[in-house]
Amino acid sequence: MKSFFFAYCGTWKIGLKMEEKMSKGLKRMLLLLNCAMLGLGNVGGPLLMRLYFLKGGKGVWISSCLETAGWPFMMLPLVVSYFYRRRKEGPGTKLVLIKTPVLLASVVLGVLTGVDDFLYAYGVARLPISTSALIISTQLAFTATFAFILVKPKFTPFTINSVFLLTLAAVVLALHTSSDRPANESKLQYFLGFFMTLAASALYGFVLPAIELTYKKAKQTITYSLVMESQMVMSFSATVFCCIGMLFHGDFKAIRREASEYTLGQSTYYVVLVLNAILWQLFFMGAVGVIFSASSLLSGILIATLLPVTESLAVVLYHEKFQVEKAISLVLSLWGSLNYFYGEFHENGKTKKQKQDTETDVA
């Protein structure tokens, strides 16, 4: 669901400050590790969530909670980062970097993320993964639109073309949605799942520029550690929100009953839940790591490239239909995403060249 969070980071005019210089070998090793984590989480998260529903799971609030329930795993890179900083700065190194304004903003954004998690989980419960993944790819278009309203970045022809292509991809799907409706679902349930997924895409498209705005207004240096702390607060807040939803819906009591009735067995049920939480967290940690080790552009390209992998695995593992309109939508989504990333690459190249020319003139 959060697939384009780190792709969008490429438009940010703030940078993640490298907290300590690393050797090329170590940096390359970290990059490969983070790419593997991102790939596993981005592909495995949605597939396992769908498996939960296909084999007897019914808890939408349970699934939404699992998307961020792995937040304690973020403590590991934060602890490592702290000791790196401590070795450089000495015993007076701050354990926590996040200040009150960013903390409060992260809590609010975390609650919105919790709402988004619920909308996405509802969509996955009703739609084939090959459909929901394509709908979520429109998030980049919503992000660009809300970014223009909130933080007013420069809109290039590449951005406009990307928004148009991704919107067109969603329209193509919407016009032929009923053709892949599961046999045990009504048209109302299917269409509700479709529009809930689209709403999830739109809401997170708003959250991302809001995160950028928060960092722009923050009166402190934006470092890898600070971004991880902020993300952990957001994930924790989202998890609390979803746990409250589970409490009111009676999902805590339903877990034991679901486990006993699960098609793949009780022990497998709990394994699916735990792996869900782990895979989603691997995605977040891997994506932040790719940005830190290489660039946000690479992170975005990897995520866009993995969309056909998710589609293919959904068709192979769950025997989902892959009609002509899905193929057209997939091509349009990839075209729009790659067009966006090429535009970012092109703009970054122009900026670097202008900077080099300016430095040459000064010299």
PDB file of C-alpha atoms in Angstrom, residues 19-278:
ATOM      1  CA  GLU A  19      25.420  10.549   9.481  1.00  0.00           C
ATOM      2  CA  GLU A  20      28.738   8.821   8.917  1.00  0.00           C
ATOM      3  CA  LYS A  21      30.878   8.141   5.889  1.00  0.00           C
ATOM      4  CA  MET A  22      30.970   4.486   4.894  1.00  0.00           C
ATOM      5  CA  SER A  23      33.353   2.486   2.756  1.00  0.00           C
ATOM      6  CA  LYS A  24      32.126   1.678  -0.752  1.00  0.00           C
ATOM      7  CA  GLY A  25      32.051  -2.042   0.059  1.00  0.00           C
ATOM      8  CA  LEU A  26      29.895  -1.588   3.169  1.00  0.00           C
ATOM      9  CA  LYS A  27      27.587   0.829   1.382  1.00  0.00           C
ATOM     10  CA  ARG A  28      27.149  -1.632  -1.508  1.00  0.00           C
ATOM     11  CA  MET A  29      26.417  -4.481   0.903  1.00  0.00           C
ATOM     12  CA  LEU A  30      23.829  -2.366   2.755  1.00  0.00           C
ATOM     13  CA  LEU A  31      22.255  -1.364  -0.559  1.00  0.00           C
ATOM     14  CA  LEU A  32      21.845  -4.992  -1.642  1.00  0.00           C
ATOM     15  CA  LEU A  33      20.408  -5.944   1.750  1.00  0.00           C
ATOM     16  CA  ASN A  34      17.921  -3.074   1.684  1.00  0.00           C
ATOM     17  CA  CYS A  35      16.906  -3.822  -1.914  1.00  0.00           C
ATOM     18  CA  ALA A  36      16.173  -7.417  -0.885  1.00  0.00           C
ATOM     19  CA  MET A  37      14.106  -6.237   2.116  1.00  0.00           C
ATOM     20  CA  LEU A  38      12.167  -3.770  -0.039  1.00  0.00           C
ATOM     21  CA  GLY A  39      11.469  -6.411  -2.693  1.00  0.00           C
ATOM     22  CA  LEU A  40      10.289  -9.039  -0.207  1.00  0.00           C
ATOM     23  CA  GLY A  41       8.016  -6.598   1.602  1.00  0.00           C
ATOM     24  CA  ASN A  42       6.593  -4.912  -1.479  1.00  0.00           C
ATOM     25  CA  VAL A  43       5.665  -8.191  -3.180  1.00  0.00           C
ATOM     26  CA  GLY A  44       5.051 -10.461  -0.178  1.00  0.00           C
ATOM     27  CA  GLY A  45       2.981  -8.075   1.966  1.00  0.00           C
ATOM     28  CA  PRO A  46      -0.052  -7.787  -0.360  1.00  0.00           C
ATOM     29  CA  LEU A  47       0.105 -11.466  -1.334  1.00  0.00           C
ATOM     30  CA  LEU A  48       0.085 -12.679   2.281  1.00  0.00           C
ATOM     31  CA  MET A  49      -2.697 -10.279   3.196  1.00  0.00           C
ATOM     32  CA  ARG A  50      -4.806 -11.690   0.373  1.00  0.00           C
ATOM     33  CA  LEU A  51      -3.949 -15.253   1.490  1.00  0.00           C
ATOM     34  CA  TYR A  52      -5.336 -14.442   4.943  1.00  0.00           C
ATOM     35  CA  PHE A  53      -8.716 -13.541   3.422  1.00  0.00           C
ATOM     36  CA  LEU A  54      -8.784 -16.310   0.812  1.00  0.00           C
ATOM     37  CA  LYS A  55      -8.341 -19.080   3.385  1.00  0.00           C
ATOM     38  CA  GLY A  56     -10.990 -17.992   5.864  1.00  0.00           C
ATOM     39  CA  GLY A  57      -9.800 -14.778   7.525  1.00  0.00           C
ATOM     40  CA  LYS A  58     -12.445 -12.078   7.819  1.00  0.00           C
ATOM     41  CA  GLY A  59     -10.893  -9.456  10.108  1.00  0.00           C
ATOM     42  CA  VAL A  60     -10.347  -6.279   8.101  1.00  0.00           C
ATOM     43  CA  TRP A  61      -9.258  -4.478  11.276  1.00  0.00           C
ATOM     44  CA  ILE A  62      -6.822  -7.331  12.041  1.00  0.00           C
ATOM     45  CA  SER A  63      -5.201  -7.015   8.611  1.00  0.00           C
ATOM     46  CA  SER A  64      -5.047  -3.232   8.804  1.00  0.00           C
ATOM     47  CA  CYS A  65      -3.319  -3.472  12.184  1.00  0.00           C
ATOM     48  CA  LEU A  66      -0.707  -5.882  10.818  1.00  0.00           C
ATOM     49  CA  GLU A  67       0.439  -3.331   8.228  1.00  0.00           C
ATOM     50  CA  THR A  68       2.146  -1.281  10.940  1.00  0.00           C
ATOM     51  CA  ALA A  69       2.258  -3.694  13.905  1.00  0.00           C
ATOM     52  CA  GLY A  70       5.895  -4.503  13.134  1.00  0.00           C
ATOM     53  CA  TRP A  71       7.000  -1.005  14.210  1.00  0.00           C
ATOM     54  CA  PRO A  72       9.272  -2.351  17.023  1.00  0.00           C
ATOM     55  CA  PHE A  73      11.598  -3.717  14.312  1.00  0.00           C
ATOM     56  CA  MET A  74      12.523  -0.103  13.525  1.00  0.00           C
ATOM     57  CA  MET A  75      14.288   0.062  16.868  1.00  0.00           C
ATOM     58  CA  LEU A  76      17.122  -2.088  15.478  1.00  0.00           C
ATOM     59  CA  PRO A  77      18.398   0.399  12.841  1.00  0.00           C
ATOM     60  CA  LEU A  78      17.783   3.246  15.306  1.00  0.00           C
ATOM     61  CA  VAL A  79      19.980   1.549  17.929  1.00  0.00           C
ATOM     62  CA  VAL A  80      22.710   0.933  15.324  1.00  0.00           C
ATOM     63  CA  SER A  81      22.439   4.548  14.155  1.00  0.00           C
ATOM     64  CA  TYR A  82      22.679   5.796  17.752  1.00  0.00           C
ATOM     65  CA  PHE A  83      25.929   3.931  18.389  1.00  0.00           C
ATOM     66  CA  TYR A  84      27.368   5.239  15.112  1.00  0.00           C
ATOM     67  CA  ARG A  85      26.516   8.776  16.193  1.00  0.00           C
ATOM     68  CA  ARG A  86      27.798   8.165  19.712  1.00  0.00           C
ATOM     69  CA  ARG A  87      31.148   6.973  18.376  1.00  0.00           C
ATOM     70  CA  LYS A  88      31.416  10.194  16.367  1.00  0.00           C
ATOM     71  CA  GLU A  89      29.888  12.712  18.826  1.00  0.00           C
ATOM     72  CA  GLY A  90      30.828  11.199  22.193  1.00  0.00           C
ATOM     73  CA  PRO A  91      28.869  10.413  25.393  1.00  0.00           C
ATOM     74  CA  GLY A  92      26.654  13.512  25.024  1.00  0.00           C
ATOM     75  CA  THR A  93      24.889  12.089  21.959  1.00  0.00           C
ATOM     76  CA  LYS A  94      21.105  12.444  22.139  1.00  0.00           C
ATOM     77  CA  LEU A  95      19.221   9.164  22.301  1.00  0.00           C
ATOM     78  CA  VAL A  96      16.089  10.660  20.679  1.00  0.00           C
ATOM     79  CA  LEU A  97      16.266  13.366  18.011  1.00  0.00           C
ATOM     80  CA  ILE A  98      12.590  14.046  17.288  1.00  0.00           C
ATOM     81  CA  LYS A  99      11.242  17.326  18.690  1.00  0.00           C
ATOM     82  CA  THR A 100       7.686  18.125  19.818  1.00  0.00           C
ATOM     83  CA  PRO A 101       6.354  19.721  16.566  1.00  0.00           C
ATOM     84  CA  VAL A 102       7.499  16.788  14.428  1.00  0.00           C
ATOM     85  CA  LEU A 103       6.315  14.329  17.092  1.00  0.00           C
ATOM     86  CA  LEU A 104       2.786  15.769  17.187  1.00  0.00           C
ATOM     87  CA  ALA A 105       2.589  15.944  13.395  1.00  0.00           C
ATOM     88  CA  SER A 106       3.758  12.322  13.189  1.00  0.00           C
ATOM     89  CA  VAL A 107       1.008  11.227  15.596  1.00  0.00           C
ATOM     90  CA  VAL A 108      -1.690  12.924  13.485  1.00  0.00           C
ATOM     91  CA  LEU A 109      -0.258  11.535  10.250  1.00  0.00           C
ATOM     92  CA  GLY A 110      -0.064   8.121  11.918  1.00  0.00           C
ATOM     93  CA  VAL A 111      -3.787   8.187  12.695  1.00  0.00           C
ATOM     94  CA  LEU A 112      -4.498   9.089   9.053  1.00  0.00           C
ATOM     95  CA  THR A 113      -2.246   6.193   8.047  1.00  0.00           C
ATOM     96  CA  GLY A 114      -4.344   3.919  10.300  1.00  0.00           C
ATOM     97  CA  VAL A 115      -7.493   5.009   8.440  1.00  0.00           C
ATOM     98  CA  ASP A 116      -5.674   4.364   5.180  1.00  0.00           C
ATOM     99  CA  ASP A 117      -4.629   0.902   6.386  1.00  0.00           C
ATOM    100  CA  PHE A 118      -8.277   0.032   7.045  1.00  0.00           C
ATOM    101  CA  LEU A 119      -9.393   1.242   3.606  1.00  0.00           C
ATOM    102  CA  TYR A 120      -6.629  -0.749   1.909  1.00  0.00           C
ATOM    103  CA  ALA A 121      -7.276  -3.916   3.927  1.00  0.00           C
ATOM    104  CA  TYR A 122     -10.988  -3.687   3.071  1.00  0.00           C
ATOM    105  CA  GLY A 123     -10.084  -3.480  -0.616  1.00  0.00           C
ATOM    106  CA  VAL A 124      -7.720  -6.470  -0.454  1.00  0.00           C
ATOM    107  CA  ALA A 125     -10.476  -8.471   1.267  1.00  0.00           C
ATOM    108  CA  ARG A 126     -12.786  -7.883  -1.699  1.00  0.00           C
ATOM    109  CA  LEU A 127     -10.520  -7.570  -4.742  1.00  0.00           C
ATOM    110  CA  PRO A 128      -7.997  -9.830  -6.464  1.00  0.00           C
ATOM    111  CA  ILE A 129      -4.423  -8.658  -5.798  1.00  0.00           C
ATOM    112  CA  SER A 130      -3.861  -8.193  -9.526  1.00  0.00           C
ATOM    113  CA  THR A 131      -6.643  -5.571  -9.417  1.00  0.00           C
ATOM    114  CA  SER A 132      -5.896  -3.838  -6.109  1.00  0.00           C
ATOM    115  CA  ALA A 133      -2.176  -3.475  -6.964  1.00  0.00           C
ATOM    116  CA  LEU A 134      -3.072  -1.637 -10.165  1.00  0.00           C
ATOM    117  CA  ILE A 135      -5.489   0.670  -8.319  1.00  0.00           C
ATOM    118  CA  ILE A 136      -2.858   1.486  -5.697  1.00  0.00           C
ATOM    119  CA  SER A 137      -0.413   2.470  -8.442  1.00  0.00           C
ATOM    120  CA  THR A 138      -2.619   5.552  -9.006  1.00  0.00           C
ATOM    121  CA  GLN A 139      -1.327   6.825  -5.652  1.00  0.00           C
ATOM    122  CA  LEU A 140       1.492   8.570  -7.485  1.00  0.00           C
ATOM    123  CA  ALA A 141      -1.063  10.687  -9.365  1.00  0.00           C
ATOM    124  CA  PHE A 142      -2.876  11.659  -6.144  1.00  0.00           C
ATOM    125  CA  THR A 143       0.450  12.432  -4.481  1.00  0.00           C
ATOM    126  CA  ALA A 144       1.526  14.742  -7.288  1.00  0.00           C
ATOM    127  CA  THR A 145      -1.839  16.548  -7.195  1.00  0.00           C
ATOM    128  CA  PHE A 146      -1.877  17.073  -3.414  1.00  0.00           C
ATOM    129  CA  ALA A 147       1.814  18.033  -3.463  1.00  0.00           C
ATOM    130  CA  PHE A 148       0.981  20.793  -5.934  1.00  0.00           C
ATOM    131  CA  ILE A 149      -1.666  22.094  -3.503  1.00  0.00           C
ATOM    132  CA  LEU A 150       0.290  21.746  -0.236  1.00  0.00           C
ATOM    133  CA  VAL A 151       3.958  22.260  -1.031  1.00  0.00           C
ATOM    134  CA  LYS A 152       3.773  23.647  -4.587  1.00  0.00           C
ATOM    135  CA  PRO A 153       6.653  21.812  -6.252  1.00  0.00           C
ATOM    136  CA  LYS A 154       7.547  22.550  -9.866  1.00  0.00           C
ATOM    137  CA  PHE A 155       5.222  20.614 -12.196  1.00  0.00           C
ATOM    138  CA  THR A 156       7.021  19.373 -15.301  1.00  0.00           C
ATOM    139  CA  PRO A 157       5.495  17.937 -18.508  1.00  0.00           C
ATOM    140  CA  PHE A 158       6.677  14.525 -17.275  1.00  0.00           C
ATOM    141  CA  THR A 159       4.657  14.908 -14.055  1.00  0.00           C
ATOM    142  CA  ILE A 160       1.511  15.989 -15.894  1.00  0.00           C
ATOM    143  CA  ASN A 161       1.854  13.133 -18.382  1.00  0.00           C
ATOM    144  CA  SER A 162       2.377  10.665 -15.527  1.00  0.00           C
ATOM    145  CA  VAL A 163      -0.764  11.845 -13.704  1.00  0.00           C
ATOM    146  CA  PHE A 164      -2.777  11.513 -16.914  1.00  0.00           C
ATOM    147  CA  LEU A 165      -1.513   7.980 -17.658  1.00  0.00           C
ATOM    148  CA  LEU A 166      -2.094   6.700 -14.112  1.00  0.00           C
ATOM    149  CA  THR A 167      -5.597   8.198 -14.058  1.00  0.00           C
ATOM    150  CA  LEU A 168      -6.327   6.587 -17.403  1.00  0.00           C
ATOM    151  CA  ALA A 169      -5.112   3.230 -16.033  1.00  0.00           C
ATOM    152  CA  ALA A 170      -7.639   3.468 -13.175  1.00  0.00           C
ATOM    153  CA  VAL A 171     -10.441   4.417 -15.585  1.00  0.00           C
ATOM    154  CA  VAL A 172      -9.702   1.385 -17.787  1.00  0.00           C
ATOM    155  CA  LEU A 173      -9.996  -0.862 -14.735  1.00  0.00           C
ATOM    156  CA  ALA A 174     -13.178   0.842 -13.518  1.00  0.00           C
ATOM    157  CA  LEU A 175     -14.906   0.315 -16.866  1.00  0.00           C
ATOM    158  CA  HIS A 176     -14.335  -3.460 -16.734  1.00  0.00           C
ATOM    159  CA  THR A 177     -14.297  -4.218 -13.015  1.00  0.00           C
ATOM    160  CA  SER A 178     -17.027  -6.865 -12.791  1.00  0.00           C
ATOM    161  CA  SER A 179     -15.168  -9.248 -15.108  1.00  0.00           C
ATOM    162  CA  ASP A 180     -12.866 -10.497 -12.308  1.00  0.00           C
ATOM    163  CA  ARG A 181     -15.362 -10.397  -9.427  1.00  0.00           C
ATOM    164  CA  PRO A 182     -14.939 -13.423  -7.112  1.00  0.00           C
ATOM    165  CA  ALA A 183     -17.851 -15.887  -7.290  1.00  0.00           C
ATOM    166  CA  ASN A 184     -18.839 -15.477  -3.633  1.00  0.00           C
ATOM    167  CA  GLU A 185     -19.148 -11.673  -3.751  1.00  0.00           C
ATOM    168  CA  SER A 186     -22.007  -9.413  -4.750  1.00  0.00           C
ATOM    169  CA  LYS A 187     -21.521  -6.529  -7.165  1.00  0.00           C
ATOM    170  CA  LEU A 188     -22.037  -4.095  -4.284  1.00  0.00           C
ATOM    171  CA  GLN A 189     -19.263  -5.688  -2.214  1.00  0.00           C
ATOM    172  CA  TYR A 190     -16.921  -5.711  -5.198  1.00  0.00           C
ATOM    173  CA  PHE A 191     -17.535  -2.083  -6.148  1.00  0.00           C
ATOM    174  CA  LEU A 192     -17.241  -1.049  -2.496  1.00  0.00           C
ATOM    175  CA  GLY A 193     -13.844  -2.789  -2.370  1.00  0.00           C
ATOM    176  CA  PHE A 194     -12.799  -1.029  -5.577  1.00  0.00           C
ATOM    177  CA  PHE A 195     -13.670   2.440  -4.326  1.00  0.00           C
ATOM    178  CA  MET A 196     -12.298   1.805  -0.813  1.00  0.00           C
ATOM    179  CA  THR A 197      -8.957   0.878  -2.423  1.00  0.00           C
ATOM    180  CA  LEU A 198      -9.115   4.000  -4.567  1.00  0.00           C
ATOM    181  CA  ALA A 199      -9.890   6.037  -1.434  1.00  0.00           C
ATOM    182  CA  ALA A 200      -6.859   4.458   0.278  1.00  0.00           C
ATOM    183  CA  SER A 201      -4.724   5.519  -2.668  1.00  0.00           C
ATOM    184  CA  ALA A 202      -6.099   9.075  -2.513  1.00  0.00           C
ATOM    185  CA  LEU A 203      -5.726   9.401   1.279  1.00  0.00           C
ATOM    186  CA  TYR A 204      -2.120   8.287   1.304  1.00  0.00           C
ATOM    187  CA  GLY A 205      -1.564  10.558  -1.671  1.00  0.00           C
ATOM    188  CA  PHE A 206      -2.499  13.360   0.745  1.00  0.00           C
ATOM    189  CA  VAL A 207      -0.435  12.000   3.654  1.00  0.00           C
ATOM    190  CA  LEU A 208       2.822  12.019   1.679  1.00  0.00           C
ATOM    191  CA  PRO A 209       2.910  15.761   0.873  1.00  0.00           C
ATOM    192  CA  ALA A 210       1.789  16.379   4.467  1.00  0.00           C
ATOM    193  CA  ILE A 211       4.900  14.487   5.624  1.00  0.00           C
ATOM    194  CA  GLU A 212       7.038  16.612   3.320  1.00  0.00           C
ATOM    195  CA  LEU A 213       5.403  19.763   4.652  1.00  0.00           C
ATOM    196  CA  THR A 214       6.111  18.619   8.223  1.00  0.00           C
ATOM    197  CA  TYR A 215       9.804  18.129   7.471  1.00  0.00           C
ATOM    198  CA  LYS A 216      10.015  21.443   5.636  1.00  0.00           C
ATOM    199  CA  LYS A 217       8.534  23.274   8.626  1.00  0.00           C
ATOM    200  CA  ALA A 218      10.684  21.360  11.131  1.00  0.00           C
ATOM    201  CA  LYS A 219      13.321  23.508  12.750  1.00  0.00           C
ATOM    202  CA  GLN A 220      15.895  20.718  12.890  1.00  0.00           C
ATOM    203  CA  THR A 221      18.187  18.819  10.546  1.00  0.00           C
ATOM    204  CA  ILE A 222      16.425  15.980   8.728  1.00  0.00           C
ATOM    205  CA  THR A 223      18.630  12.913   9.207  1.00  0.00           C
ATOM    206  CA  TYR A 224      18.140   9.193   8.624  1.00  0.00           C
ATOM    207  CA  SER A 225      17.593   8.695  12.363  1.00  0.00           C
ATOM    208  CA  LEU A 226      14.969  11.435  12.539  1.00  0.00           C
ATOM    209  CA  VAL A 227      13.065  10.029   9.554  1.00  0.00           C
ATOM    210  CA  MET A 228      13.111   6.560  11.138  1.00  0.00           C
ATOM    211  CA  GLU A 229      11.932   7.975  14.491  1.00  0.00           C
ATOM    212  CA  SER A 230       9.110   9.858  12.779  1.00  0.00           C
ATOM    213  CA  GLN A 231       8.133   6.749  10.797  1.00  0.00           C
ATOM    214  CA  MET A 232       8.127   4.670  13.986  1.00  0.00           C
ATOM    215  CA  VAL A 233       5.824   7.176  15.714  1.00  0.00           C
ATOM    216  CA  MET A 234       3.508   7.132  12.698  1.00  0.00           C
ATOM    217  CA  SER A 235       3.442   3.336  12.633  1.00  0.00           C
ATOM    218  CA  PHE A 236       2.813   3.146  16.377  1.00  0.00           C
ATOM    219  CA  SER A 237      -0.054   5.678  16.135  1.00  0.00           C
ATOM    220  CA  ALA A 238      -1.583   3.805  13.197  1.00  0.00           C
ATOM    221  CA  THR A 239      -1.334   0.533  15.126  1.00  0.00           C
ATOM    222  CA  VAL A 240      -3.056   2.052  18.180  1.00  0.00           C
ATOM    223  CA  PHE A 241      -5.851   3.396  15.946  1.00  0.00           C
ATOM    224  CA  CYS A 242      -6.367  -0.035  14.354  1.00  0.00           C
ATOM    225  CA  CYS A 243      -6.242  -1.784  17.740  1.00  0.00           C
ATOM    226  CA  ILE A 244      -9.063   0.492  18.944  1.00  0.00           C
ATOM    227  CA  GLY A 245     -11.010  -0.508  15.814  1.00  0.00           C
ATOM    228  CA  MET A 246     -10.338  -4.174  16.587  1.00  0.00           C
ATOM    229  CA  LEU A 247     -11.535  -3.655  20.163  1.00  0.00           C
ATOM    230  CA  PHE A 248     -14.849  -2.090  19.155  1.00  0.00           C
ATOM    231  CA  HIS A 249     -15.393  -4.639  16.391  1.00  0.00           C
ATOM    232  CA  GLY A 250     -14.614  -7.585  18.679  1.00  0.00           C
ATOM    233  CA  ASP A 251     -11.701  -8.793  16.536  1.00  0.00           C
ATOM    234  CA  PHE A 252      -9.477  -9.669  19.505  1.00  0.00           C
ATOM    235  CA  LYS A 253     -12.032 -12.271  20.567  1.00  0.00           C
ATOM    236  CA  ALA A 254     -12.482 -13.440  16.978  1.00  0.00           C
ATOM    237  CA  ILE A 255      -8.801 -14.322  16.464  1.00  0.00           C
ATOM    238  CA  ARG A 256      -9.021 -17.633  18.307  1.00  0.00           C
ATOM    239  CA  ARG A 257     -12.212 -18.619  16.454  1.00  0.00           C
ATOM    240  CA  GLU A 258     -10.716 -17.670  13.074  1.00  0.00           C
ATOM    241  CA  ALA A 259      -7.584 -19.694  13.848  1.00  0.00           C
ATOM    242  CA  SER A 260      -9.602 -22.825  14.647  1.00  0.00           C
ATOM    243  CA  GLU A 261     -11.625 -22.484  11.411  1.00  0.00           C
ATOM    244  CA  TYR A 262      -8.738 -21.452   9.136  1.00  0.00           C
ATOM    245  CA  THR A 263      -8.498 -23.640   6.020  1.00  0.00           C
ATOM    246  CA  LEU A 264      -4.723 -24.077   6.258  1.00  0.00           C
ATOM    247  CA  GLY A 265      -4.779 -24.959   9.958  1.00  0.00           C
ATOM    248  CA  GLN A 266      -4.524 -23.127  13.272  1.00  0.00           C
ATOM    249  CA  SER A 267      -0.726 -22.923  13.439  1.00  0.00           C
ATOM    250  CA  THR A 268      -0.519 -21.706   9.824  1.00  0.00           C
ATOM    251  CA  TYR A 269      -3.041 -18.981  10.677  1.00  0.00           C
ATOM    252  CA  TYR A 270      -0.716 -17.474  13.277  1.00  0.00           C
ATOM    253  CA  VAL A 271       2.282 -17.858  10.954  1.00  0.00           C
ATOM    254  CA  VAL A 272       0.411 -15.899   8.263  1.00  0.00           C
ATOM    255  CA  LEU A 273      -0.366 -13.093  10.734  1.00  0.00           C
ATOM    256  CA  VAL A 274       3.212 -12.838  12.000  1.00  0.00           C
ATOM    257  CA  LEU A 275       4.735 -12.969   8.517  1.00  0.00           C
ATOM    258  CA  ASN A 276       2.291 -10.261   7.402  1.00  0.00           C
ATOM    259  CA  ALA A 277       3.580  -7.884  10.062  1.00  0.00           C
ATOM    260  CA  ILE A 278       7.224  -8.762   9.342  1.00  0.00           C
TER     261      ILE A 278
END
